[in-house]
XYZ file of C-alpha atoms in Angstrom:
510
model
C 0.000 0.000 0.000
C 2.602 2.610 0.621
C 4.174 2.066 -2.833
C 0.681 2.203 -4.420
C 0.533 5.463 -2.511
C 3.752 6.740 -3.527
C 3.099 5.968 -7.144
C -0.313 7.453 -7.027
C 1.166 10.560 -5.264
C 3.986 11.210 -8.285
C 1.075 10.568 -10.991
C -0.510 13.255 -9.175
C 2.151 15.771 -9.744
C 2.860 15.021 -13.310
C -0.956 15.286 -14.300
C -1.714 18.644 -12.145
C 1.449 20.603 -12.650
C 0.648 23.059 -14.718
C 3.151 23.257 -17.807
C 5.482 26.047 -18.755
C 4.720 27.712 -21.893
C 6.818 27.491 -25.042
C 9.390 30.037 -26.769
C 6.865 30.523 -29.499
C 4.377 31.006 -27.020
C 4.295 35.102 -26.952
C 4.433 35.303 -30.006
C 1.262 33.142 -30.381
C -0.404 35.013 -27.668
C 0.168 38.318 -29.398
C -1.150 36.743 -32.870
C -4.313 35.586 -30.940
C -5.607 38.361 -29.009
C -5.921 41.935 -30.765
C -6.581 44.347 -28.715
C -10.472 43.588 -27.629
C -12.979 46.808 -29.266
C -16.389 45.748 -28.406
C -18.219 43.074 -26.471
C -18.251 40.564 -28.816
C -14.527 41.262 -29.811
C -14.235 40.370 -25.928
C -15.885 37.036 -26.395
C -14.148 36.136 -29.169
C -11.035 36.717 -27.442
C -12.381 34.561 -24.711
C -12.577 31.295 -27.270
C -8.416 31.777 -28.080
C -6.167 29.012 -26.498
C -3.610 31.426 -24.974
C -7.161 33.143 -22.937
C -8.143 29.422 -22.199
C -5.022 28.292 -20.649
C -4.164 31.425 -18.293
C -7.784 30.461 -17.244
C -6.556 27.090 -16.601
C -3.608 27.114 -14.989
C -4.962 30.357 -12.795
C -7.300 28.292 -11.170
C -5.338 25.011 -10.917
C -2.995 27.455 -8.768
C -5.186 29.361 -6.728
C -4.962 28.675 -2.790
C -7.978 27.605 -3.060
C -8.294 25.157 -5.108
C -4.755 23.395 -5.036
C -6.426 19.818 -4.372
C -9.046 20.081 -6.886
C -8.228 17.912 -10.180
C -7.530 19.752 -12.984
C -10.607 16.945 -14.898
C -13.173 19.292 -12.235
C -11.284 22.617 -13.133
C -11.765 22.280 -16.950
C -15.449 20.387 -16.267
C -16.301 23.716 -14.696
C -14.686 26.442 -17.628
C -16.965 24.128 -20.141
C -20.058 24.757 -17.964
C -19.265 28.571 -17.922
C -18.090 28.710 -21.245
C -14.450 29.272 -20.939
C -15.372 32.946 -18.761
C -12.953 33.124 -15.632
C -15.346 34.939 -12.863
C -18.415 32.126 -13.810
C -15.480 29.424 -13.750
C -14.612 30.639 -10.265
C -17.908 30.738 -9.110
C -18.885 27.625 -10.209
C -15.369 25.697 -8.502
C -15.939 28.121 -5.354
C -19.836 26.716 -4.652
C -18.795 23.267 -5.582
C -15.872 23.002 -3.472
C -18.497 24.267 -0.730
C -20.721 22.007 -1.317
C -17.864 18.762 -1.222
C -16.483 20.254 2.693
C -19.961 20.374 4.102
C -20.626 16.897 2.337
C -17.248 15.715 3.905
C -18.638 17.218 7.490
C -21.535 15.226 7.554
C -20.079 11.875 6.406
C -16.747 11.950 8.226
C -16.712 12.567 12.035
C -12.882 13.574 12.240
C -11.102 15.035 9.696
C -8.329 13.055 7.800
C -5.886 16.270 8.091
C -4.642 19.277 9.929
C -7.858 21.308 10.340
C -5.747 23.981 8.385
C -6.546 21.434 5.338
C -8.979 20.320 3.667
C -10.045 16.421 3.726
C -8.670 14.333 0.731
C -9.569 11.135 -1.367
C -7.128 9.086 -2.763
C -7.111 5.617 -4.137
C -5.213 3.613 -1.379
C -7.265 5.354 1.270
C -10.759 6.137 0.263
C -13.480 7.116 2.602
C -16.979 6.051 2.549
C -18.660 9.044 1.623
C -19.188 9.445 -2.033
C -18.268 12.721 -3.695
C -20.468 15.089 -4.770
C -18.646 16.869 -7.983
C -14.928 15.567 -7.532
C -12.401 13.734 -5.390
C -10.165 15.665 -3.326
C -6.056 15.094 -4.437
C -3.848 13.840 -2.003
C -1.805 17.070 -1.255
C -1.059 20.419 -3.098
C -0.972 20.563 -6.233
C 2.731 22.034 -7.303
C 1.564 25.960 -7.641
C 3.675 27.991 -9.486
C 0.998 29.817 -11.944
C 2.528 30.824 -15.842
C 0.588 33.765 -17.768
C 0.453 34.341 -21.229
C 0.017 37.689 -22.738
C -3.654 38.456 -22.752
C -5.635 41.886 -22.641
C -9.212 40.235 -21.809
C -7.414 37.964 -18.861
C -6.346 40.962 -17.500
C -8.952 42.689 -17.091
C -11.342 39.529 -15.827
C -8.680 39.240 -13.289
C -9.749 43.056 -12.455
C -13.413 41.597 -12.623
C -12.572 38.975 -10.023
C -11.026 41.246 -7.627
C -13.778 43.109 -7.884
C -16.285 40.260 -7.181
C -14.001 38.771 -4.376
C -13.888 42.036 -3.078
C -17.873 42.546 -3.440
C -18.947 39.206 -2.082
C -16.315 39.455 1.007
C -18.490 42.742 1.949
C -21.537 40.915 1.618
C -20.674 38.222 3.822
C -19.710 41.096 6.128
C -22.769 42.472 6.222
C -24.760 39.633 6.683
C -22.693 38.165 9.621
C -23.111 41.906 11.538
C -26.361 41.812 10.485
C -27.471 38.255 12.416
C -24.596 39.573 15.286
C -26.924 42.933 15.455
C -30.302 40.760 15.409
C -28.806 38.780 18.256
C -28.304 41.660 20.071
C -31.463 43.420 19.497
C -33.362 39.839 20.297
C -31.825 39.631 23.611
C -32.992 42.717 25.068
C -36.042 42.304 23.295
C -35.636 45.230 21.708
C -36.906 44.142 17.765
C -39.459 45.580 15.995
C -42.507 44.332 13.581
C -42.946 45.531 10.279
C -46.777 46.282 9.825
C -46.717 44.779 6.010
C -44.603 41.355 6.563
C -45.012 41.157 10.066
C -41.483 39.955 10.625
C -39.713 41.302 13.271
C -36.357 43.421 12.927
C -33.614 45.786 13.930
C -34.615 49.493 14.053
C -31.473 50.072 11.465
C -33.902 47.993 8.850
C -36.402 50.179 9.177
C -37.564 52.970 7.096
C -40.479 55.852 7.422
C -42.409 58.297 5.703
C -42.116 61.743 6.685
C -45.511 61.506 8.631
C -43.348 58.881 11.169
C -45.133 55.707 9.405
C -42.328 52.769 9.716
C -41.682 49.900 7.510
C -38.435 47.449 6.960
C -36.578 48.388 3.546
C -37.749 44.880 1.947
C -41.335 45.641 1.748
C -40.422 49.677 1.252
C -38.235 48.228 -1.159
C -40.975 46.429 -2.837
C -43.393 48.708 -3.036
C -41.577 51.667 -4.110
C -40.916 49.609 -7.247
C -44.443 48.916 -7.919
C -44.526 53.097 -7.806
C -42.152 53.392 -10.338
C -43.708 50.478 -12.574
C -46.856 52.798 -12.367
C -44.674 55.944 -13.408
C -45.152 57.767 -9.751
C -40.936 58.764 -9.952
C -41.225 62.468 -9.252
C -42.082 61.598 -5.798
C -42.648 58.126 -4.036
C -45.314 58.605 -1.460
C -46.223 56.270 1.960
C -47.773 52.703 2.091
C -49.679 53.049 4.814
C -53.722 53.753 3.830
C -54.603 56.902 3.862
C -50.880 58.895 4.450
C -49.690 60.794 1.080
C -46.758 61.986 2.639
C -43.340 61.154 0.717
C -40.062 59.705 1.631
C -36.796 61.649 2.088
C -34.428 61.248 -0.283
C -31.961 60.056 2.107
C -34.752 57.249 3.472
C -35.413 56.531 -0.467
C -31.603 55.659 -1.295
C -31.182 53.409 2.271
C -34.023 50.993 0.200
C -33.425 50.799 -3.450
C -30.418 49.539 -4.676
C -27.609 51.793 -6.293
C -29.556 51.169 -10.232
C -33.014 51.582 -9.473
C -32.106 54.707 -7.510
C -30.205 56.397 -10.027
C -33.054 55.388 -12.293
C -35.381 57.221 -9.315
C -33.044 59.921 -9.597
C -33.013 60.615 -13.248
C -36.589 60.392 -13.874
C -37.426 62.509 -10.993
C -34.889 65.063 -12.847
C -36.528 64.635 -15.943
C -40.165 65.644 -15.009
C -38.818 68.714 -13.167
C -37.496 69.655 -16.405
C -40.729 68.843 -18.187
C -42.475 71.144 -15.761
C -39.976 74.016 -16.337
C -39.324 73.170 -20.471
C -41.544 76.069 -21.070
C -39.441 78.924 -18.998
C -36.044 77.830 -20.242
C -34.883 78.850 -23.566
C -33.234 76.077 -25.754
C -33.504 72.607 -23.628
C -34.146 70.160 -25.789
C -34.730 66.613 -24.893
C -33.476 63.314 -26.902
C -36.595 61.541 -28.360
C -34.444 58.157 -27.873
C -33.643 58.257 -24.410
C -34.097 60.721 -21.185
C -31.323 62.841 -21.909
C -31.596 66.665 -22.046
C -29.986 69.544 -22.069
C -29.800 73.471 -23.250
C -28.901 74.139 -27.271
C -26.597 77.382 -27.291
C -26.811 77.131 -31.295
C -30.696 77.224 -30.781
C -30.504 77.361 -34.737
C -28.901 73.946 -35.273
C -31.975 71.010 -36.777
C -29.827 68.309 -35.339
C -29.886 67.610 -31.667
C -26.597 65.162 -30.958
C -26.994 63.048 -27.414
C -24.174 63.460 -25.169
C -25.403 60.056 -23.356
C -22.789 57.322 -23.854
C -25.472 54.659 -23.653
C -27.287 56.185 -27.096
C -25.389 58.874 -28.800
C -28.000 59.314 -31.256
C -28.024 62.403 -33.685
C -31.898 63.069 -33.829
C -33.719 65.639 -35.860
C -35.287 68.264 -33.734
C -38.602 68.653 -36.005
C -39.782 65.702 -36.126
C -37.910 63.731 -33.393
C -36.349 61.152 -35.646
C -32.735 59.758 -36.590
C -31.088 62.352 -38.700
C -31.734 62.121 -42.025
C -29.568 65.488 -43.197
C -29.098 66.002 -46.065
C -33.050 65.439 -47.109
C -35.464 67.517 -45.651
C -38.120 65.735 -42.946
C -40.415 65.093 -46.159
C -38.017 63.723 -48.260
C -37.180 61.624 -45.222
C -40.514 60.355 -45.040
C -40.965 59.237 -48.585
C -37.842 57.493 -48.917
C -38.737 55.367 -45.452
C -42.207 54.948 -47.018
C -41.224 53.623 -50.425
C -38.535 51.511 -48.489
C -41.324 49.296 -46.428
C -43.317 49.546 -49.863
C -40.360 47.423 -51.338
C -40.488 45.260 -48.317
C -43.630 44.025 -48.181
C -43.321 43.854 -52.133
C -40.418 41.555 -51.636
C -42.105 39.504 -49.209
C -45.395 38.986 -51.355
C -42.920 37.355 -53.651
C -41.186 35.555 -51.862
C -44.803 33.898 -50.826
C -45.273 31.968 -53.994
C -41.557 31.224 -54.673
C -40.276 27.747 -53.641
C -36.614 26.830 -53.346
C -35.543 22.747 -54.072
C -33.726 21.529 -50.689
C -30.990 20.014 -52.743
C -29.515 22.443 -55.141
C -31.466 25.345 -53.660
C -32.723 26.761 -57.114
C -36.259 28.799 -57.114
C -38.733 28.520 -59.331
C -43.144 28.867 -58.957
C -45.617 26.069 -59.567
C -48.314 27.065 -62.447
C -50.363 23.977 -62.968
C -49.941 20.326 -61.682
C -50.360 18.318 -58.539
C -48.520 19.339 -55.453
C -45.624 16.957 -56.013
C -42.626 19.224 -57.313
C -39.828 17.824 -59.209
C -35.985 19.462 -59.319
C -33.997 19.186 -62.530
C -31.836 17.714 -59.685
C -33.921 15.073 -59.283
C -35.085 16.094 -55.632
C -38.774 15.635 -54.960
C -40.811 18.389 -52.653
C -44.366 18.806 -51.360
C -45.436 22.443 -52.571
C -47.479 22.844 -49.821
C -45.591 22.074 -46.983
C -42.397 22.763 -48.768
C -40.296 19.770 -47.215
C -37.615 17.332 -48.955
C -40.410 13.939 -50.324
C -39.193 10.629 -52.158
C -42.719 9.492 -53.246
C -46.521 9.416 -52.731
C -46.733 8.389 -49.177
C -46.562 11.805 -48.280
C -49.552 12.531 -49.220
C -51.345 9.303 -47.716
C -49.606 10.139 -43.962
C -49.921 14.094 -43.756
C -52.265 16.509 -44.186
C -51.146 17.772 -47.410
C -53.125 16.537 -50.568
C -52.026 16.026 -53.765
C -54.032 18.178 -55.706
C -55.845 21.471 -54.731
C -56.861 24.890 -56.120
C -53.213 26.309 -56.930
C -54.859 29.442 -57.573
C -56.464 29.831 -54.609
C -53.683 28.890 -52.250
C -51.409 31.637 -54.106
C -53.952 34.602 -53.155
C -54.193 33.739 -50.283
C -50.379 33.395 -49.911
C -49.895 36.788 -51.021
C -52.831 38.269 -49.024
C -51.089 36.679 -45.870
C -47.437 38.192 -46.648
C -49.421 41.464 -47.778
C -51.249 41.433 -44.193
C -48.085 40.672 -42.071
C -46.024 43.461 -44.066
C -48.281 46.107 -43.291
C -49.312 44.735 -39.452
C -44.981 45.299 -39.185
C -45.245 49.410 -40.216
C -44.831 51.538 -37.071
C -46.113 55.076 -38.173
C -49.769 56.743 -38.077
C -52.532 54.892 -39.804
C -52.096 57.588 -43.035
C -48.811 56.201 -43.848
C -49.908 52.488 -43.753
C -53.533 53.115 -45.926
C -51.238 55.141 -48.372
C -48.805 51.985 -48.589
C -52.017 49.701 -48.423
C -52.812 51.731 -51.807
C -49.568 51.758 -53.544
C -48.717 48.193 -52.855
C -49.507 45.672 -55.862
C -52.951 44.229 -56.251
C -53.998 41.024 -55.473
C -57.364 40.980 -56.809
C -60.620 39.279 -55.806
C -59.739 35.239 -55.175
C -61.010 33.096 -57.565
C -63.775 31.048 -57.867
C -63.445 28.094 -55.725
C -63.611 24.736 -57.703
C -66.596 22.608 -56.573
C -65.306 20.389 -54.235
C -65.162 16.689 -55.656
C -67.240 14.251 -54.807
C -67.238 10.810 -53.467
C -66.618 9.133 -57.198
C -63.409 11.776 -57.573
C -61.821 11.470 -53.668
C -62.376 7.548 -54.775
C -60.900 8.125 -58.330
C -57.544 9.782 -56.848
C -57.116 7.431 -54.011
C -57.148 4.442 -56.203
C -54.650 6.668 -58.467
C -52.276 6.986 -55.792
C -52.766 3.302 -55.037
C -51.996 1.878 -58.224
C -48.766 4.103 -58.729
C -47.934 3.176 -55.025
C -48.606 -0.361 -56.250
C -46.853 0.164 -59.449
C -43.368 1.143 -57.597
C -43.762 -1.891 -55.154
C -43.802 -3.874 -58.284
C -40.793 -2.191 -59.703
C -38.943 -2.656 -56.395
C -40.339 -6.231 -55.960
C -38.783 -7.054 -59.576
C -35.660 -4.886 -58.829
C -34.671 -7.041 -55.850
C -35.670 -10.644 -57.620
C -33.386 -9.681 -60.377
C -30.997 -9.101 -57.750
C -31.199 -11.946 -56.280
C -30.983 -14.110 -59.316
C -27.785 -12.764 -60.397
C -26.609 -13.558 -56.638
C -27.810 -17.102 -57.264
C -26.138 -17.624 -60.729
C -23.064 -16.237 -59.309
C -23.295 -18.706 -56.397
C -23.690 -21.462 -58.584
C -20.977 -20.444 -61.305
C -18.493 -20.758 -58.096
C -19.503 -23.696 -56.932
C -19.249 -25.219 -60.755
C -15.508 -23.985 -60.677
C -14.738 -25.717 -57.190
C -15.714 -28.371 -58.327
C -14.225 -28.701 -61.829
C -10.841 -27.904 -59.699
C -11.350 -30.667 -57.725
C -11.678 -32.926 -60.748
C -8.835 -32.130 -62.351
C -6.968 -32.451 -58.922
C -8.483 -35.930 -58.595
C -7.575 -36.678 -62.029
C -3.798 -35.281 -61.640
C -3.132 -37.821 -58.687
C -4.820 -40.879 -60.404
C -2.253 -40.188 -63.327
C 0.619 -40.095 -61.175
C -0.663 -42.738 -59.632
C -0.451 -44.918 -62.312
C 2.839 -43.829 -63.415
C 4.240 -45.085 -60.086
């Protein structure tokens, strides 16, 4: 057992030593990762090898997860596809998960209490692992980094995630310290929406006195702004319309639905005042505003970062300089005119699976035939080798082709116009301009009894018909296997005649 141990221990360190990198390997780095210029630039950069391996061999040396195997380290960058703060995550709340697993099933620990418990294969415990087996010591860290702009700065996105998360669990261990506290001299207090008692410093109030804990202010304050009250977010309790303080308001929204408080109580104090001051314009694309001093210009250019959209200040749209606001509008209206032109025509067009060529159906039954040779149902449009189609679906073989292409194009007419956001004048001019489709046409009578019987016994003999084909296809076949068979056992035979006649002769010479 203690060789098997030793052995086991040195396979260890070969496997989860990270590897130095090669002399080439800057140079590859550099080659893979360009300097990152949008979002998914970033993600891109996040598929390269060079960003994949400083992942890798970050986390394999990390204090805290030196006895994790390297298999559960790259398990978990699949599962948060290659990213290094989800990777971390996912490691951190498994390797959670395995000690309090390992508390329950083991009643002293295997180590120092400094370490963590380990599994090995000449001493395994009886407790099953959850997501991975422990190594038996630490892993060899010594951690090599490749050149990489995006690991760089998700190492600056860790910190700050290590450094949010150890506040949190700050905050929540003073908090239950401060609850003991307050429990002990009896000293909590209940919240008259939940009911649930807590500390005074949870507690919010109205400026009438009315108290409440920041959850259920929380709450409601968002319903408030759901409804559109942001210029002022007034009390709960029945009856009171007296506000909260600013101050109170920030203690229970978080930091983005307060600045989101914030800006739109901003923005309807400047609605109210829009009239009094000269040259504040706002952005028709977001809540940005602010005061023109070339009260002349037509083009009103956002300053926010978020939309930096050059609008026109006449009729509130993108900028369309050079054309006038007119001209604007014609050119967007004979655009969608195209559209929906387009898309009528694409209604009736069909395109063969195989080679992908398009052509329209004028006459015939609803089985379509490629030059190619590939077979398609017109109505359903998928790939079809035969009849039987049309025997196990709900398409039929032939129906009013006619019929089915006005109402095609109505449909794509319909959904082309129900896509037009403008005024109901813009879409009845369209409506107007837009190619006819005419009245439908008459509908055929439907066929009787004697012509549904007519067409399935059509489709029965041709199904019939290729059975036969296929039935005389596979006897010919066969036959030819047979003769074969026969011509070999013929020469096998004759062989062994003349091989029996060979040894009479010399035989008989003897």
């Amino acid at each position: 057992d203690h060789h098997a141990n030793a052995v086991e221990i040195i396979c260890n360190k070969i496997i989860e030593t990270p590897k130095p990198p090669l002399k080439n390997s800057t140079l590859q780095a550099k080659q893979e990762n360009p300097a990152p210029a949008t979002s998914a630039a970033n993600d891109d950069a996040r598929k390269t090898t060079t960003y994949r391996t400083n992942v890798k061999n970050f986390l394999s040396c990390h204090n805290n997860f030196l006895r994790v195997p390297v298999t559960a380290i790259e398990s978990a960058m699949r599962q948060s596809a290659f990213s290094l703060v989800p990777a971390y995550q996912l490691l951190s709340s498994w390797l959670q998960e395995e000690l309090e697993h390992l508390k329950k099933g083991i009643a002293q620990p295997q180590t120092n209490t400094n370490q963590v418990p380990f599994y090995c294969v000449g001493n395994r415990s009886s407790v099953q692992p959850l997501h991975f087996r422990f190594l038996q010591g630490n892993r060899y860290k010594k951690f090599y980094e490749l050149p990489c702009d995006i690991f760089r700065k998700d190492l600056e996105a860790l910190e700050v995630y290590k450094r949010e998360s150890a506040e949190k669990q700050d905050f929540e261990l003073a908090k239950s310290i401060n609850e003991e506290e307050y429990a002990k001299e009896g000293a909590l207090m209940a919240c008259p929406c939940c009911y649930e008692d807590v500390t005074f410093d949870l507690m919010t109030q109205c400026t009438d006195g009315h108290l409440f804990c920041i959850q259920c202010a929380a709450r409601f304050a968002k319903v408030q702004l759901e409804e559109g009250k942001a210029s002022q977010l007034t009390c709960f309790e029945n009856g009171c319309e007296f506000p909260f303080a600013r101050d109170q308001v920030q203690r229970f929204l978080d930091e983005k639905t307060f600045h989101y408080y914030q800006r739109q109580a901003q923005m309807n104090e400047i609605r109210k005042a829009g009239d009094s001051i000269q040259g504040l314009e706002e952005c028709p694309f977001c809540e940005f505003a602010m005061i023109l001093e070339d009260n002349d210009s037509s083009v009103f250019e956002c300053k926010n970062e978020s939309c930096g959209v050059a609008s026109c200040r006449k009729c509130k749209k993108k900028s369309h300089i050079p054309l006038t606001c007119k001209e604007a509008d014609e050119d967007q209206r004979l655009s969608m005119q195209s559209k929906i032109a387009d898309q009528m025509s694409e209604a009736l067009v069909r395109e063969c699976p195989s080679c992908k060529k398009r052509f329209l159906k004028e006459t015939g039954c609803n089985k379509m035939v490629c030059p190619c040779g590939q077979a398609m149902c017109y109505l359903c449009r998928k790939p079809i080798s035969g009849y039987e189609h049309f025997k196990n679906s709900t398409c039929i073989l032939h129906t009013d082709t006619a019929a089915e292409d006005h109402a095609a194009l109505e449909k794509a007419r319909q959904a082309g116009l129900n896509e037009i956001q403008g005024p109901k004048e813009l879409v009845s001019r369209i409506d107007a301009e837009l190619p006819s489709v005419g009245k439908p046409p008459p509908k055929k009578p439907t066929p009787n009894a004697q012509e549904l019987a007519r067409q399935r016994v059509l489709i029965q003999t041709q199904l019939q018909r290729a059975r036969n084909l296929q039935r005389q296809q596979q006897l010919a076949t066969a036959a030819q296997k047979r003769a074969l068979q026969r011509n070999r056992e013929l020469e096998t035979l004759r062989k062994k005649q003349r091989l029996k006649k060979r040894t009479n002769v010399r035989a008989v010479k003897k």
